[in-house]
Short mmCIF file of C-alpha atoms in Angstrom, two decimals:
data_model
loop_
_atom_site.label_atom_id
_atom_site.label_comp_id
_atom_site.label_asym_id
_atom_site.label_seq_id
_atom_site.Cartn_x
_atom_site.Cartn_y
_atom_site.Cartn_z
CA MET A 1 16.31 -21.97 -10.06
CA ILE A 2 13.68 -19.22 -9.89
CA THR A 3 11.16 -19.76 -12.70
CA THR A 4 8.32 -17.35 -11.80
CA LEU A 5 7.98 -13.75 -10.64
CA ASP A 6 6.14 -14.88 -7.51
CA GLN A 7 9.19 -16.95 -6.57
CA ILE A 8 11.25 -13.74 -6.72
CA VAL A 9 8.83 -12.22 -4.20
CA GLU A 10 9.17 -15.24 -1.92
CA ARG A 11 12.99 -15.08 -2.05
CA VAL A 12 12.93 -11.40 -1.12
CA LYS A 13 10.59 -12.06 1.81
CA GLY A 14 13.25 -14.33 3.26
CA LYS A 15 15.81 -11.50 3.31
CA ALA A 16 16.30 -8.32 5.33
CA THR A 17 13.79 -5.61 4.38
CA LYS A 18 15.28 -3.16 1.88
CA ARG A 19 14.83 0.63 1.82
CA LEU A 20 13.26 2.11 -1.30
CA ALA A 21 13.28 5.75 -2.45
CA VAL A 22 10.51 6.62 -4.93
CA ALA A 23 10.78 9.78 -7.02
CA ILE A 24 7.50 11.65 -7.58
CA ALA A 25 5.22 8.95 -6.19
CA GLU A 26 1.99 10.63 -7.29
CA ASP A 27 0.29 8.05 -9.53
CA PRO A 28 -2.08 5.24 -8.47
CA HIS A 29 -0.14 2.25 -9.82
CA THR A 30 3.08 3.36 -8.13
CA ILE A 31 1.34 4.01 -4.81
CA GLU A 32 -0.51 0.67 -5.03
CA ALA A 33 2.64 -1.28 -5.90
CA VAL A 34 4.79 0.37 -3.23
CA GLY A 35 2.00 0.02 -0.66
CA ARG A 36 1.76 -3.68 -1.46
CA ALA A 37 5.53 -4.07 -1.18
CA VAL A 38 5.51 -2.34 2.22
CA LYS A 39 2.61 -4.46 3.50
CA GLU A 40 4.34 -7.65 2.35
CA LYS A 41 7.51 -6.45 4.11
CA LEU A 42 9.64 -6.34 0.98
CA VAL A 43 10.64 -2.70 1.58
CA HIS A 44 10.45 0.37 3.76
CA ALA A 45 9.54 3.24 1.43
CA THR A 46 10.35 6.94 1.24
CA LEU A 47 8.25 8.86 -1.27
CA THR A 48 9.27 12.25 -2.65
CA GLY A 49 6.85 14.59 -4.40
CA ASP A 50 3.84 16.74 -3.62
CA GLU A 51 2.63 15.47 -0.22
CA LYS A 52 -0.97 16.52 -0.82
CA ALA A 53 -1.08 14.71 -4.19
CA ILE A 54 0.55 11.58 -2.72
CA LYS A 55 -1.92 11.41 0.16
CA LYS A 56 -4.87 12.02 -2.17
CA VAL A 57 -3.83 9.14 -4.44
CA ALA A 58 -3.17 6.89 -1.43
CA ASP A 59 -6.58 7.68 0.07
CA GLU A 60 -8.32 6.94 -3.23
CA ALA A 61 -6.49 3.61 -3.39
CA LYS A 62 -7.49 2.91 0.25
CA ILE A 63 -3.84 2.83 1.34
CA ASP A 64 -2.80 4.42 4.63
CA PRO A 65 -0.21 7.09 3.68
CA ASN A 66 1.32 6.74 7.15
CA ILE A 67 3.00 3.49 6.07
CA PHE A 68 5.35 5.66 3.97
CA GLU A 69 7.87 8.34 4.83
CA ILE A 70 6.82 11.29 2.65
CA VAL A 71 9.28 14.03 1.72
CA HIS A 72 7.33 17.03 0.43
CA GLU A 73 8.77 18.61 -2.70
CA PRO A 74 6.31 19.69 -5.43
CA ASP A 75 9.04 20.49 -7.97
CA LYS A 76 9.63 17.28 -9.96
CA ALA A 77 13.32 17.86 -10.68
CA LYS A 78 14.03 18.61 -7.01
CA ALA A 79 11.93 15.63 -5.88
CA LEU A 80 13.99 13.34 -8.13
CA SER A 81 17.21 14.81 -6.73
CA LEU A 82 16.00 14.20 -3.18
CA ALA A 83 15.21 10.54 -3.95
CA ILE A 84 18.63 10.04 -5.57
CA ALA A 85 20.29 11.76 -2.61
CA LYS A 86 18.66 9.20 -0.30
CA VAL A 87 20.48 6.45 -2.18
CA ARG A 88 23.77 8.34 -2.37
CA SER A 89 23.74 8.95 1.39
CA GLY A 90 22.99 5.31 2.19
CA GLU A 91 19.50 6.08 3.53
CA ALA A 92 17.94 4.00 0.73
CA ASP A 93 19.10 0.83 -1.00
CA PHE A 94 17.53 1.45 -4.40
CA LEU A 95 15.54 3.89 -6.50
CA MET A 96 12.17 3.83 -8.28
CA LYS A 97 10.54 6.10 -10.86
CA GLY A 98 7.07 7.46 -10.19
CA LEU A 99 5.14 10.03 -12.20
CA LEU A 100 7.88 11.54 -14.36
CA ASP A 101 9.26 11.08 -17.83
CA SER A 102 11.81 8.27 -18.25
CA SER A 103 14.32 10.60 -19.93
CA LEU A 104 14.34 12.88 -16.86
CA TYR A 105 14.75 9.86 -14.58
CA ILE A 106 17.70 8.57 -16.61
CA ARG A 107 19.21 12.06 -16.72
CA GLY A 108 19.12 12.18 -12.93
CA ILE A 109 20.79 8.78 -12.60
CA ILE A 110 23.63 9.60 -15.00
CA ASP A 111 24.30 13.10 -13.61
CA LYS A 112 28.08 13.22 -13.14
CA GLU A 113 27.96 15.17 -9.88
CA LYS A 114 24.76 14.06 -8.14
CA GLY A 115 23.77 10.86 -9.92
CA LEU A 116 24.32 7.13 -9.39
CA LEU A 117 26.37 6.06 -12.41
CA PRO A 118 30.03 5.21 -11.69
CA PRO A 119 32.60 6.57 -14.18
CA GLY A 120 33.01 4.36 -17.22
CA LYS A 121 29.82 2.39 -16.60
CA LEU A 122 27.00 1.97 -19.11
CA LEU A 123 23.36 2.19 -18.08
CA SER A 124 21.16 -0.58 -19.47
CA HIS A 125 17.58 -1.80 -19.03
CA VAL A 126 16.97 -5.41 -17.98
CA THR A 127 13.47 -6.88 -18.23
CA VAL A 128 12.42 -10.19 -16.71
CA ILE A 129 9.33 -11.57 -18.46
CA GLN A 130 7.01 -14.35 -17.38
CA ALA A 131 5.15 -15.47 -20.50
CA PRO A 132 2.35 -18.04 -20.10
CA ALA A 133 3.57 -20.11 -23.05
CA TRP A 134 7.18 -20.43 -21.83
CA LYS A 135 8.51 -22.76 -19.13
CA LYS A 136 10.69 -20.23 -17.31
CA LEU A 137 11.54 -16.56 -17.00
CA ILE A 138 12.99 -14.68 -19.99
CA ILE A 139 15.68 -12.09 -19.25
CA CYS A 140 15.80 -9.38 -21.94
CA GLY A 141 18.10 -6.51 -22.81
CA ASP A 142 17.93 -3.73 -23.84
CA VAL A 143 14.33 -2.67 -24.47
CA ALA A 144 14.21 0.87 -23.08
CA VAL A 145 17.51 2.73 -22.64
CA ILE A 146 20.15 2.15 -25.35
CA PRO A 147 18.70 3.02 -28.80
CA ALA A 148 21.30 1.40 -31.07
CA PRO A 149 23.85 -0.61 -29.06
CA ASP A 150 27.22 -1.16 -30.71
CA LEU A 151 29.40 -4.21 -30.09
CA GLU A 152 30.79 -2.87 -26.80
CA ALA A 153 27.31 -1.96 -25.54
CA LYS A 154 25.90 -5.37 -26.46
CA ILE A 155 28.65 -7.05 -24.46
CA ALA A 156 27.73 -4.88 -21.44
CA ILE A 157 24.01 -5.62 -21.94
CA LEU A 158 24.76 -9.35 -22.07
CA ASN A 159 26.90 -9.23 -18.93
CA TYR A 160 24.16 -7.38 -17.01
CA ALA A 161 21.62 -10.00 -18.12
CA ILE A 162 23.96 -12.81 -17.05
CA GLY A 163 24.31 -11.15 -13.63
CA VAL A 164 20.53 -11.02 -13.25
CA ALA A 165 20.26 -14.67 -14.33
CA HIS A 166 22.72 -15.69 -11.62
CA LYS A 167 20.64 -13.81 -9.03
CA LEU A 168 17.68 -15.85 -10.28
CA GLU A 169 19.77 -18.92 -9.41
CA ILE A 170 20.32 -19.94 -13.03
CA GLU A 171 23.83 -21.34 -12.78
CA LYS A 172 24.61 -21.42 -16.50
CA PRO A 173 22.01 -19.36 -18.38
CA LYS A 174 21.55 -19.87 -22.10
CA ALA A 175 21.87 -16.55 -23.93
CA VAL A 176 20.61 -15.92 -27.46
CA LEU A 177 22.02 -13.07 -29.56
CA LEU A 178 19.07 -12.26 -31.78
CA SER A 179 18.90 -11.31 -35.42
CA ALA A 180 16.55 -12.06 -38.32
CA VAL A 181 18.72 -14.90 -39.66
CA GLU A 182 21.32 -17.40 -38.48
CA LYS A 183 23.96 -16.81 -41.14
CA VAL A 184 26.52 -14.02 -40.87
CA ASN A 185 25.73 -11.30 -43.38
CA PRO A 186 28.01 -8.23 -43.53
CA LYS A 187 25.01 -6.19 -44.70
CA MET A 188 23.27 -6.97 -41.37
CA PRO A 189 25.55 -5.68 -38.58
CA SER A 190 23.58 -7.56 -35.91
CA THR A 191 24.71 -10.87 -37.43
CA THR A 192 28.40 -10.00 -37.43
CA GLU A 193 28.29 -8.54 -33.92
CA SER A 194 26.42 -11.60 -32.62
CA ALA A 195 28.99 -13.93 -34.17
CA ILE A 196 31.85 -11.96 -32.60
CA ILE A 197 30.25 -12.04 -29.15
CA ALA A 198 29.49 -15.77 -29.43
CA LYS A 199 33.12 -16.46 -30.33
CA MET A 200 34.27 -14.29 -27.42
CA ALA A 201 32.15 -16.42 -25.10
CA ASP A 202 33.60 -19.60 -26.59
CA ARG A 203 37.08 -18.31 -25.74
CA GLY A 204 36.22 -17.34 -22.19
CA GLN A 205 36.04 -13.57 -22.69
CA ILE A 206 32.41 -13.63 -21.54
CA LYS A 207 31.85 -15.83 -18.53
CA GLY A 208 28.93 -17.39 -16.69
CA ALA A 209 26.67 -18.30 -19.60
CA ILE A 210 26.30 -20.43 -22.72
CA VAL A 211 26.10 -17.91 -25.58
CA ASP A 212 25.16 -18.35 -29.23
CA GLY A 213 24.20 -16.20 -32.19
CA PRO A 214 23.16 -14.90 -34.53
CA LEU A 215 19.88 -16.76 -34.09
CA ALA A 216 16.31 -15.89 -35.03
CA LEU A 217 13.65 -15.81 -32.33
CA ASP A 218 12.03 -19.11 -33.31
CA VAL A 219 15.27 -20.99 -32.69
CA ALA A 220 15.52 -19.50 -29.20
CA PHE A 221 12.27 -21.16 -28.17
CA SER A 222 11.95 -24.16 -30.48
CA ALA A 223 14.44 -27.02 -30.81
CA GLU A 224 12.25 -28.28 -33.65
CA SER A 225 12.81 -25.05 -35.59
CA ALA A 226 16.55 -25.45 -35.16
CA LYS A 227 16.35 -29.05 -36.38
CA ILE A 228 14.29 -28.09 -39.45
CA LYS A 229 16.81 -25.35 -40.28
CA GLY A 230 19.71 -27.79 -39.85
CA LEU A 231 21.16 -25.81 -36.94
CA VAL A 232 23.11 -27.27 -34.06
CA SER A 233 23.10 -24.85 -31.11
CA PRO A 234 23.54 -25.38 -27.35
CA VAL A 235 20.85 -22.79 -26.64
CA ALA A 236 18.19 -23.77 -29.19
CA GLY A 237 14.75 -24.26 -27.66
CA ASP A 238 15.94 -23.44 -24.14
CA ALA A 239 16.61 -19.69 -23.95
CA ASP A 240 17.03 -17.87 -20.64
CA ILE A 241 18.40 -14.60 -22.05
CA LEU A 242 17.51 -12.63 -25.17
CA ILE A 243 19.84 -9.88 -26.41
CA PHE A 244 18.13 -7.70 -29.02
CA PRO A 245 19.81 -6.04 -32.00
CA SER A 246 18.12 -2.70 -31.28
CA ILE A 247 15.79 -0.95 -28.88
CA GLU A 248 12.97 -1.18 -31.45
CA ALA A 249 13.19 -4.97 -31.59
CA GLY A 250 13.33 -5.31 -27.81
CA ASN A 251 10.55 -2.82 -27.13
CA ILE A 252 8.22 -4.43 -29.67
CA PHE A 253 8.94 -7.89 -28.25
CA PHE A 254 8.21 -7.04 -24.63
CA LYS A 255 5.08 -5.05 -25.45
CA ALA A 256 3.81 -7.87 -27.67
CA CYS A 257 4.38 -10.26 -24.77
CA THR A 258 2.51 -7.94 -22.41
CA TYR A 259 -0.47 -7.00 -24.55
CA LEU A 260 -0.94 -10.07 -26.76
CA ALA A 261 0.39 -12.90 -24.59
CA LYS A 262 -0.69 -11.47 -21.22
CA ALA A 263 2.84 -11.77 -19.86
CA GLU A 264 3.87 -10.30 -16.50
CA LEU A 265 7.22 -8.64 -15.99
CA GLY A 266 9.64 -6.85 -13.74
CA ALA A 267 12.19 -4.30 -14.96
CA VAL A 268 15.23 -2.44 -13.65
CA VAL A 269 18.07 -0.32 -14.94
CA ALA A 270 21.47 -1.91 -14.33
CA GLY A 271 24.92 -0.31 -14.27
CA ALA A 272 24.29 2.27 -11.54
CA THR A 273 25.44 1.92 -7.94
CA CYS A 274 22.07 0.27 -7.21
CA PRO A 275 19.24 -1.26 -9.23
CA CYS A 276 16.88 1.48 -10.41
CA VAL A 277 13.28 0.49 -11.06
CA LEU A 278 12.21 1.80 -14.46
CA THR A 279 8.72 1.02 -15.68
CA SER A 280 6.37 2.92 -17.96
CA ARG A 281 3.99 5.39 -16.36
CA GLY A 282 1.17 3.26 -17.80
CA ASP A 283 2.45 -0.06 -16.45
CA SER A 284 0.22 -2.05 -14.11
CA GLU A 285 0.47 -2.31 -10.36
CA ASP A 286 1.68 -5.92 -10.78
CA THR A 287 4.51 -4.89 -13.11
CA LYS A 288 5.67 -2.20 -10.69
CA PHE A 289 5.36 -4.56 -7.72
CA TYR A 290 7.37 -7.29 -9.44
CA SER A 291 9.95 -4.66 -10.44
CA ILE A 292 10.34 -3.68 -6.79
CA ALA A 293 10.79 -7.34 -5.87
CA LEU A 294 13.36 -7.83 -8.64
CA ALA A 295 15.35 -4.76 -7.56
CA SER A 296 15.22 -5.97 -3.95
CA LEU A 297 16.63 -9.34 -5.03
CA LEU A 298 19.42 -7.64 -6.97
CA THR A 299 20.36 -5.25 -4.16
#
């Protein structure tokens, strides 16, 4: 079982080198992360965007721009389309966002004619967090794409997270459907939806994981909390997967982990024809590097 982000990197190094297309690769952290991934032989990289700006950033970061294939296109929308086209044509294995707004990136992926989203599929964000206080990786969904997931969306989010867990060699991940309380309360939709999904898992409608909910966050990480509350749960104190009731809850959790607990993470968008790296423009080089490694593992 993979329990650290560095182990993901090591697994990827043992595989064939993947081909990465980066849209608008004009910011330092993206260039640094992609340069590191190329040097460590995780990927071959094609960068789209303004060639002069890319080379300037690379020079300032003391990275040889010749290690990349650069496709010059100063228009951001066209540069994104070129990167997506690389994936659609089979010239690249996966996609990464550079210096552009996340909404534009998502819009390009879901474009019905030129995008990467198969008909009927839902796009969802999967974050893998390494928190110093926890014994293993935490797989989270959705913290960045789906604002208010309904029951159907939560099932899709859970299934994507289970798929990532299996790629991390977790044979039977323990998934927690989060809410503020453990009792079903019709006035709190997250509790009823969590109970429905947990029962679906019990009856084999969701496979590949041990699923329980609704549960509060403390129960996910503390068997003692479950005992004090009088709860018996197969996932208590041993969570691998967290499914959040809303984007606000997920976003606050992962940013609290990052800024207050000094957690590291990798993040991708699932549901498209390939993993699509989606990090914030302000994310660190490490976060973007680990996201590249995660996407490579999932490809």
